[in-house]
mmCIF file of C-alpha atoms and ligand atoms in Angstrom:
data_model
loop_
_atom_site.group_PDB
_atom_site.id
_atom_site.type_symbol
_atom_site.label_atom_id
_atom_site.label_comp_id
_atom_site.label_asym_id
_atom_site.label_seq_id
_atom_site.Cartn_x
_atom_site.Cartn_y
_atom_site.Cartn_z
ATOM 1 C CA MET A 27 -31.560 -51.989 16.129
ATOM 2 C CA GLN A 28 -31.936 -49.306 18.511
ATOM 3 C CA ILE A 29 -32.878 -46.356 16.759
ATOM 4 C CA ILE A 30 -32.041 -42.701 19.489
ATOM 5 C CA ARG A 31 -32.526 -39.343 18.659
ATOM 6 C CA ASP A 32 -31.696 -38.172 21.784
ATOM 7 C CA ILE A 33 -28.330 -37.452 23.717
ATOM 8 C CA ALA A 34 -29.474 -38.874 26.991
ATOM 9 C CA THR A 35 -31.195 -41.549 25.534
ATOM 10 C CA LEU A 36 -27.416 -42.049 23.025
ATOM 11 C CA HIS A 37 -25.011 -42.239 26.767
ATOM 12 C CA ARG A 38 -26.969 -44.916 28.374
ATOM 13 C CA ALA A 39 -27.167 -46.774 25.202
ATOM 14 C CA ILE A 40 -22.967 -45.991 24.371
ATOM 15 C CA ASP A 41 -23.038 -47.155 28.213
ATOM 16 C CA ALA A 42 -24.070 -50.311 28.047
ATOM 17 C CA LEU A 43 -22.457 -51.094 24.187
ATOM 18 C CA LYS A 44 -19.145 -50.714 25.928
ATOM 19 C CA LEU A 45 -19.819 -52.993 29.198
ATOM 20 C CA GLY A 46 -17.029 -56.091 29.430
ATOM 21 C CA ARG A 47 -14.433 -53.646 27.527
ATOM 22 C CA LYS A 48 -16.369 -53.702 24.361
ATOM 23 C CA SER A 49 -15.571 -51.638 21.836
ATOM 24 C CA VAL A 50 -17.678 -49.534 19.572
ATOM 25 C CA ALA A 51 -17.516 -48.295 15.467
ATOM 26 C CA LEU A 52 -18.613 -45.535 14.531
ATOM 27 C CA VAL A 53 -20.064 -44.623 10.659
ATOM 28 C CA PRO A 54 -21.253 -41.333 10.304
ATOM 29 C CA THR A 55 -23.336 -41.229 6.770
ATOM 30 C CA MET A 56 -25.987 -38.752 5.428
ATOM 31 C CA GLY A 57 -28.848 -41.954 4.992
ATOM 32 C CA ALA A 58 -29.485 -42.639 1.638
ATOM 33 C CA LEU A 59 -27.867 -45.827 1.556
ATOM 34 C CA HIS A 60 -26.068 -47.884 -0.851
ATOM 35 C CA ASN A 61 -23.304 -49.926 -0.873
ATOM 36 C CA GLY A 62 -20.659 -48.088 -0.724
ATOM 37 C CA HIS A 63 -22.110 -46.947 2.691
ATOM 38 C CA LEU A 64 -22.443 -51.306 3.423
ATOM 39 C CA SER A 65 -19.079 -51.713 2.600
ATOM 40 C CA LEU A 66 -17.981 -48.706 5.690
ATOM 41 C CA VAL A 67 -20.594 -51.291 7.938
ATOM 42 C CA ARG A 68 -18.600 -54.230 6.737
ATOM 43 C CA MET A 69 -15.577 -52.635 8.248
ATOM 44 C CA ALA A 70 -16.446 -51.702 11.009
ATOM 45 C CA ARG A 71 -18.063 -55.107 12.235
ATOM 46 C CA ARG A 72 -14.385 -56.740 11.219
ATOM 47 C CA VAL A 73 -12.667 -53.926 13.818
ATOM 48 C CA ALA A 74 -15.002 -53.225 16.423
ATOM 49 C CA ASP A 75 -17.837 -55.428 18.930
ATOM 50 C CA HIS A 76 -20.442 -52.456 18.179
ATOM 51 C CA VAL A 77 -21.239 -50.959 15.159
ATOM 52 C CA VAL A 78 -23.371 -47.475 15.432
ATOM 53 C CA VAL A 79 -24.125 -45.634 12.280
ATOM 54 C CA SER A 80 -25.395 -41.787 12.740
ATOM 55 C CA ILE A 81 -27.760 -40.261 9.524
ATOM 56 C CA PHE A 82 -27.693 -37.232 9.951
ATOM 57 C CA VAL A 83 -28.099 -34.370 6.585
ATOM 58 C CA ASN A 84 -25.828 -32.020 8.151
ATOM 59 C CA PRO A 85 -27.327 -28.127 6.944
ATOM 60 C CA THR A 86 -24.064 -26.262 8.213
ATOM 61 C CA GLN A 87 -22.051 -28.100 5.248
ATOM 62 C CA PHE A 88 -24.284 -27.113 2.880
ATOM 63 C CA GLY A 89 -24.039 -23.574 1.262
ATOM 64 C CA PRO A 90 -27.159 -21.966 0.518
ATOM 65 C CA ASN A 91 -27.484 -22.351 -2.731
ATOM 66 C CA GLU A 92 -27.267 -25.794 -2.226
ATOM 67 C CA ASP A 93 -29.300 -29.215 -2.234
ATOM 68 C CA PHE A 94 -29.871 -29.370 1.756
ATOM 69 C CA ASP A 95 -33.662 -29.553 1.113
ATOM 70 C CA ALA A 96 -33.575 -32.003 -1.381
ATOM 71 C CA TYR A 97 -31.100 -34.002 -0.265
ATOM 72 C CA PRO A 98 -32.532 -37.751 -0.470
ATOM 73 C CA ARG A 99 -33.918 -38.524 2.905
ATOM 74 C CA ASP A 100 -35.733 -42.279 3.484
ATOM 75 C CA GLU A 101 -34.997 -43.637 7.361
ATOM 76 C CA GLY A 102 -37.240 -46.068 6.749
ATOM 77 C CA ARG A 103 -35.308 -47.683 3.935
ATOM 78 C CA ASP A 104 -31.977 -46.902 5.516
ATOM 79 C CA ALA A 105 -32.406 -48.650 9.040
ATOM 80 C CA ALA A 106 -33.663 -52.194 7.202
ATOM 81 C CA LEU A 107 -30.388 -51.975 5.419
ATOM 82 C CA LEU A 108 -28.575 -50.943 8.806
ATOM 83 C CA VAL A 109 -30.065 -54.030 10.569
ATOM 84 C CA ASP A 110 -29.109 -56.462 7.529
ATOM 85 C CA ALA A 111 -25.676 -55.255 8.054
ATOM 86 C CA GLY A 112 -25.773 -55.980 11.394
ATOM 87 C CA THR A 113 -26.002 -52.855 13.215
ATOM 88 C CA ALA A 114 -26.373 -52.391 16.432
ATOM 89 C CA LEU A 115 -27.885 -48.741 16.881
ATOM 90 C CA LEU A 116 -28.218 -46.124 15.100
ATOM 91 C CA TRP A 117 -27.968 -42.430 16.084
ATOM 92 C CA ALA A 118 -30.454 -40.361 13.795
ATOM 93 C CA PRO A 119 -31.081 -36.732 15.873
ATOM 94 C CA ALA A 120 -33.113 -33.964 14.360
ATOM 95 C CA VAL A 121 -31.454 -30.652 13.837
ATOM 96 C CA ASP A 122 -32.831 -29.269 16.881
ATOM 97 C CA VAL A 123 -31.065 -31.970 18.733
ATOM 98 C CA MET A 124 -27.575 -31.600 17.040
ATOM 99 C CA TYR A 125 -28.009 -27.458 17.341
ATOM 100 C CA PRO A 126 -30.225 -26.631 19.670
ATOM 101 C CA ASP A 127 -30.713 -22.665 19.925
ATOM 102 C CA GLY A 128 -27.584 -20.871 21.276
ATOM 103 C CA HIS A 129 -25.259 -23.584 19.641
ATOM 104 C CA ARG A 130 -21.887 -21.332 18.771
ATOM 105 C CA THR A 131 -18.560 -23.344 18.526
ATOM 106 C CA HIS A 132 -16.939 -24.052 15.476
ATOM 107 C CA ILE A 133 -14.023 -25.956 14.103
ATOM 108 C CA GLU A 134 -12.012 -25.074 11.296
ATOM 109 C CA VAL A 135 -9.115 -27.337 9.977
ATOM 110 C CA ALA A 136 -6.873 -23.961 8.817
ATOM 111 C CA GLU A 137 -5.298 -24.881 4.758
ATOM 112 C CA LEU A 138 -6.595 -28.504 4.326
ATOM 113 C CA GLY A 139 -10.551 -27.368 4.071
ATOM 114 C CA ALA A 140 -9.450 -24.293 1.748
ATOM 115 C CA GLU A 141 -9.211 -25.529 -1.734
ATOM 116 C CA TYR A 142 -10.396 -28.108 -3.544
ATOM 117 C CA CYS A 143 -14.264 -28.748 -2.763
ATOM 118 C CA GLY A 144 -13.641 -25.881 0.426
ATOM 119 C CA ALA A 145 -12.676 -23.507 -2.987
ATOM 120 C CA ALA A 146 -16.106 -24.357 -4.129
ATOM 121 C CA ARG A 147 -18.416 -24.930 -0.705
ATOM 122 C CA PRO A 148 -17.051 -21.966 1.358
ATOM 123 C CA GLY A 149 -17.548 -22.988 4.637
ATOM 124 C CA HIS A 150 -18.242 -26.935 4.319
ATOM 125 C CA PHE A 151 -15.330 -28.446 5.639
ATOM 126 C CA ASP A 152 -15.838 -26.791 8.843
ATOM 127 C CA GLY A 153 -19.354 -28.016 9.104
ATOM 128 C CA VAL A 154 -18.114 -31.264 8.646
ATOM 129 C CA ALA A 155 -15.460 -31.065 11.463
ATOM 130 C CA THR A 156 -17.551 -29.348 13.734
ATOM 131 C CA VAL A 157 -20.490 -32.317 13.105
ATOM 132 C CA VAL A 158 -17.825 -34.976 13.510
ATOM 133 C CA ALA A 159 -16.285 -33.717 16.546
ATOM 134 C CA LYS A 160 -19.854 -33.563 18.058
ATOM 135 C CA LEU A 161 -20.937 -37.057 16.641
ATOM 136 C CA PHE A 162 -17.434 -38.734 18.447
ATOM 137 C CA ASN A 163 -18.373 -36.952 21.876
ATOM 138 C CA GLN A 164 -22.048 -37.328 21.612
ATOM 139 C CA VAL A 165 -21.011 -41.842 20.325
ATOM 140 C CA ARG A 166 -17.364 -42.001 22.138
ATOM 141 C CA PRO A 167 -16.485 -44.602 19.332
ATOM 142 C CA ASP A 168 -13.139 -46.269 19.608
ATOM 143 C CA VAL A 169 -13.117 -46.711 15.946
ATOM 144 C CA ALA A 170 -14.243 -44.084 13.596
ATOM 145 C CA ILE A 171 -14.794 -45.259 9.586
ATOM 146 C CA PHE A 172 -15.419 -42.657 6.705
ATOM 147 C CA GLY A 173 -14.789 -43.846 2.790
ATOM 148 C CA GLU A 174 -11.826 -42.446 0.404
ATOM 149 C CA LYS A 175 -14.581 -41.434 -1.865
ATOM 150 C CA ASP A 176 -14.056 -37.833 0.271
ATOM 151 C CA TRP A 177 -10.600 -38.310 0.107
ATOM 152 C CA GLN A 178 -10.132 -34.405 0.590
ATOM 153 C CA GLN A 179 -12.847 -35.208 4.213
ATOM 154 C CA LEU A 180 -11.014 -37.739 4.806
ATOM 155 C CA ALA A 181 -7.527 -35.547 5.360
ATOM 156 C CA ILE A 182 -9.265 -33.014 7.254
ATOM 157 C CA ILE A 183 -11.051 -35.805 10.040
ATOM 158 C CA ARG A 184 -7.125 -37.088 10.066
ATOM 159 C CA ARG A 185 -5.660 -33.966 11.308
ATOM 160 C CA MET A 186 -8.791 -33.160 13.154
ATOM 161 C CA ALA A 187 -8.757 -36.026 14.892
ATOM 162 C CA ARG A 188 -4.833 -35.806 16.147
ATOM 163 C CA ASP A 189 -4.810 -31.640 16.308
ATOM 164 C CA LEU A 190 -7.804 -32.243 18.990
ATOM 165 C CA ASP A 191 -6.678 -35.275 20.496
ATOM 166 C CA PHE A 192 -9.410 -37.663 19.755
ATOM 167 C CA ALA A 193 -8.122 -40.837 21.211
ATOM 168 C CA ILE A 194 -9.913 -42.595 18.117
ATOM 169 C CA ASP A 195 -8.475 -44.129 15.347
ATOM 170 C CA ILE A 196 -9.727 -43.049 11.891
ATOM 171 C CA LEU A 197 -9.619 -45.664 9.454
ATOM 172 C CA GLY A 198 -10.044 -44.812 5.135
ATOM 173 C CA ALA A 199 -12.860 -47.507 3.321
ATOM 174 C CA PRO A 200 -12.043 -47.799 -0.441
ATOM 175 C CA ILE A 201 -14.319 -46.281 -2.757
ATOM 176 C CA ALA A 202 -17.154 -48.642 -3.979
ATOM 177 C CA ARG A 203 -18.166 -48.474 -7.906
ATOM 178 C CA ASP A 204 -20.921 -49.189 -10.322
ATOM 179 C CA SER A 205 -19.946 -51.379 -12.633
ATOM 180 C CA ASP A 206 -18.455 -48.840 -14.518
ATOM 181 C CA GLY A 207 -16.302 -47.106 -12.560
ATOM 182 C CA LEU A 208 -18.561 -44.175 -11.426
ATOM 183 C CA ALA A 209 -18.332 -44.089 -7.466
ATOM 184 C CA LEU A 210 -21.129 -44.696 -5.496
ATOM 185 C CA SER A 211 -22.931 -41.597 -4.248
ATOM 186 C CA SER A 212 -26.349 -40.426 -2.523
ATOM 187 C CA ARG A 213 -26.064 -37.861 -5.562
ATOM 188 C CA ASN A 214 -26.330 -40.482 -8.344
ATOM 189 C CA ALA A 215 -30.148 -40.843 -7.267
ATOM 190 C CA TYR A 216 -29.940 -36.960 -8.955
ATOM 191 C CA LEU A 217 -28.652 -38.454 -12.265
ATOM 192 C CA THR A 218 -31.160 -38.870 -15.290
ATOM 193 C CA LYS A 219 -30.465 -42.014 -17.474
ATOM 194 C CA ASP A 220 -28.937 -40.460 -20.043
ATOM 195 C CA GLN A 221 -26.279 -38.545 -18.034
ATOM 196 C CA ARG A 222 -26.175 -41.450 -15.389
ATOM 197 C CA ALA A 223 -24.348 -43.368 -18.687
ATOM 198 C CA ALA A 224 -22.426 -40.671 -19.196
ATOM 199 C CA ALA A 225 -21.078 -39.777 -15.909
ATOM 200 C CA ALA A 226 -18.602 -42.716 -16.208
ATOM 201 C CA ALA A 227 -16.587 -40.866 -18.462
ATOM 202 C CA PHE A 228 -15.774 -39.090 -15.274
ATOM 203 C CA PRO A 229 -13.805 -41.977 -12.989
ATOM 204 C CA ALA A 230 -12.616 -42.924 -17.119
ATOM 205 C CA ALA A 231 -10.850 -40.120 -17.233
ATOM 206 C CA LEU A 232 -9.476 -39.706 -14.338
ATOM 207 C CA GLN A 233 -7.990 -43.189 -14.430
ATOM 208 C CA ALA A 234 -6.239 -42.367 -17.878
ATOM 209 C CA ALA A 235 -4.540 -39.379 -16.245
ATOM 210 C CA ALA A 236 -3.171 -41.718 -13.500
ATOM 211 C CA GLN A 237 -2.128 -43.111 -15.398
ATOM 212 C CA ALA A 238 -0.915 -40.614 -17.803
ATOM 213 C CA ILE A 239 0.884 -39.265 -14.900
ATOM 214 C CA ALA A 240 2.560 -42.607 -13.344
ATOM 215 C CA ALA A 241 4.212 -43.373 -16.034
ATOM 216 C CA GLY A 242 5.774 -39.670 -16.244
ATOM 217 C CA GLU A 243 3.647 -37.716 -18.462
ATOM 218 C CA ASP A 244 3.714 -33.866 -17.577
ATOM 219 C CA VAL A 245 1.113 -33.625 -14.792
ATOM 220 C CA GLU A 246 -0.385 -30.311 -16.055
ATOM 221 C CA ARG A 247 -0.969 -31.872 -19.437
ATOM 222 C CA SER A 248 -2.677 -34.667 -18.047
ATOM 223 C CA LEU A 249 -4.557 -32.861 -15.990
ATOM 224 C CA ALA A 250 -6.235 -31.244 -19.078
ATOM 225 C CA ARG A 251 -7.016 -33.657 -21.168
ATOM 226 C CA ALA A 252 -8.365 -35.376 -18.439
ATOM 227 C CA GLU A 253 -10.438 -32.583 -18.144
ATOM 228 C CA ALA A 254 -11.189 -32.093 -21.831
ATOM 229 C CA ALA A 255 -12.336 -35.834 -21.541
ATOM 230 C CA ILE A 256 -14.828 -35.840 -19.111
ATOM 231 C CA VAL A 257 -16.448 -32.492 -20.550
ATOM 232 C CA ALA A 258 -16.074 -34.152 -23.867
ATOM 233 C CA GLY A 259 -18.017 -37.059 -22.336
ATOM 234 C CA GLY A 260 -21.449 -35.214 -21.090
ATOM 235 C CA PHE A 261 -20.315 -32.719 -17.931
ATOM 236 C CA ASP A 262 -21.412 -28.760 -17.860
ATOM 237 C CA SER A 263 -18.405 -27.410 -15.931
ATOM 238 C CA ILE A 264 -15.183 -28.740 -14.249
ATOM 239 C CA ASP A 265 -14.879 -27.563 -10.633
ATOM 240 C CA TYR A 266 -11.398 -29.069 -9.961
ATOM 241 C CA VAL A 267 -8.742 -31.616 -11.596
ATOM 242 C CA ALA A 268 -5.487 -31.941 -9.235
ATOM 243 C CA LEU A 269 -2.777 -33.663 -8.141
ATOM 244 C CA ALA A 270 -2.407 -33.420 -4.414
ATOM 245 C CA ASP A 271 -0.337 -34.336 -1.526
ATOM 246 C CA ALA A 272 -1.890 -37.898 -0.094
ATOM 247 C CA ASP A 273 -1.930 -36.395 3.292
ATOM 248 C CA SER A 274 -0.877 -32.977 3.591
ATOM 249 C CA LEU A 275 -3.138 -31.893 0.241
ATOM 250 C CA GLU A 276 -0.872 -29.708 -0.978
ATOM 251 C CA ARG A 277 -1.356 -29.173 -4.583
ATOM 252 C CA LEU A 278 1.719 -31.094 -6.494
ATOM 253 C CA THR A 279 2.795 -30.295 -10.403
ATOM 254 C CA GLU A 280 5.078 -33.079 -10.481
ATOM 255 C CA PHE A 281 4.176 -36.013 -9.277
ATOM 256 C CA ARG A 282 6.095 -37.665 -5.908
ATOM 257 C CA ALA A 283 4.698 -40.518 -4.016
ATOM 258 C CA PRO A 284 2.022 -40.072 -1.868
ATOM 259 C CA ALA A 285 -0.102 -38.771 -4.556
ATOM 260 C CA ARG A 286 -4.263 -38.538 -5.464
ATOM 261 C CA LEU A 287 -5.602 -36.992 -8.101
ATOM 262 C CA LEU A 288 -8.823 -35.233 -6.830
ATOM 263 C CA ALA A 289 -11.854 -34.614 -8.957
ATOM 264 C CA ALA A 290 -15.339 -32.683 -9.178
ATOM 265 C CA ALA A 291 -17.537 -31.733 -12.356
ATOM 266 C CA ARG A 292 -21.089 -31.307 -12.443
ATOM 267 C CA ILE A 293 -23.248 -32.531 -15.081
ATOM 268 C CA GLY A 294 -26.661 -31.082 -15.386
ATOM 269 C CA LYS A 295 -27.444 -29.661 -11.574
ATOM 270 C CA THR A 296 -25.173 -32.143 -10.131
ATOM 271 C CA ARG A 297 -21.747 -32.220 -8.446
ATOM 272 C CA LEU A 298 -20.026 -35.387 -8.434
ATOM 273 C CA ILE A 299 -16.749 -36.191 -6.846
ATOM 274 C CA ASP A 300 -14.450 -38.808 -7.764
ATOM 275 C CA ASN A 301 -10.292 -39.649 -6.441
ATOM 276 C CA LEU A 302 -7.648 -41.821 -7.100
ATOM 277 C CA ALA A 303 -4.319 -43.486 -5.607
ATOM 278 C CA VAL A 304 -1.649 -42.123 -8.323
ATOM 279 C CA SER A 305 1.378 -45.083 -7.963
HETATM 280 P P1 LIG B 27 -22.275 -39.445 3.117
HETATM 281 O O1 LIG B 27 -23.313 -40.452 3.532
HETATM 282 O O2 LIG B 27 -22.200 -39.141 1.868
HETATM 283 O O3 LIG B 27 -22.179 -38.270 4.236
HETATM 284 O O4 LIG B 27 -21.020 -40.465 3.284
HETATM 285 C C1 LIG B 27 -21.188 -41.162 4.604
HETATM 286 C C2 LIG B 27 -19.283 -42.165 4.266
HETATM 287 O O5 LIG B 27 -19.430 -42.751 3.493
HETATM 288 C C3 LIG B 27 -18.489 -40.422 3.960
HETATM 289 O O6 LIG B 27 -17.381 -41.650 5.055
HETATM 290 C C4 LIG B 27 -18.509 -41.226 2.565
HETATM 291 O O7 LIG B 27 -17.069 -40.985 2.399
HETATM 292 C C5 LIG B 27 -19.009 -43.075 2.701
HETATM 293 N N1 LIG B 27 -18.559 -43.256 1.377
HETATM 294 C C6 LIG B 27 -19.831 -42.686 -0.405
HETATM 295 N N2 LIG B 27 -19.706 -42.983 -0.986
HETATM 296 C C7 LIG B 27 -19.046 -44.392 -0.779
HETATM 297 C C8 LIG B 27 -18.232 -44.920 -1.322
HETATM 298 N N3 LIG B 27 -18.592 -44.953 -3.219
HETATM 299 N N4 LIG B 27 -17.612 -45.843 -1.569
HETATM 300 C C9 LIG B 27 -16.515 -45.762 -0.144
HETATM 301 N N5 LIG B 27 -17.095 -44.742 1.046
HETATM 302 C C10 LIG B 27 -18.323 -44.194 0.250
#
């Protein structure tokens, strides 16, 4: 696996991978890889000839009081996992390679980024959309794979790719979970043993609400019951538990397909997100 850190070398390496009309799949990540990331790499291998993974902890998608400095980083471990998973190229630029002095351009996907995680993290999705657009132009993949774990992010990237005519297929990969149902996340590493045990209440409450809504129960009441169960399970606060149109992310007060239950909650200093299909 090649590890590349500058744009000129990346362009040459991507040109070489594409020789003979070979296809390239991109899996963007922030590193601290777990089996969720690796499931994206496996999907990438199935759909393209070569897999490129990026690791870039993107400062512009973190708020001033968020965990940019504390975010777990272990490139050596990540690289070994990516070699085993069959990655051809690791694109790992430094911050000043991604954002050289004078960088001024930003992408905003209007409305889709305003609610849910966007409300709790102002500017977050502009940072995400901008860096993903840059990664698309840097790597020029045929396909890019994102996890359904970050449902709002996936909806925003799909819309951006459509609006800006990126000729890239955007694929969503199912959420990888631990045996107790907690979605795998690099941020789970922040949890103490007790918090980790309590965190299983989060997906359990969402699962119960999704089933209740699908069975015809009142949406507001089901969401309120989920919030109460998450707090009773040991979480300190809820950012949101909402039912949304799966594509437009419009908030739904009555169930209609395709719908997605979206949620974020805080336990100690850690903010966890999750979502489920309601069908
Ligand atoms: P991150 O490193 O957190 O930015 O995530 C990189 C990519 O992996 C994103 O597309 C995430 O949605 C995806 N991802 C993270 N956790 C999971 C998971 N548990 N299951 C599936 N995809 C995931």
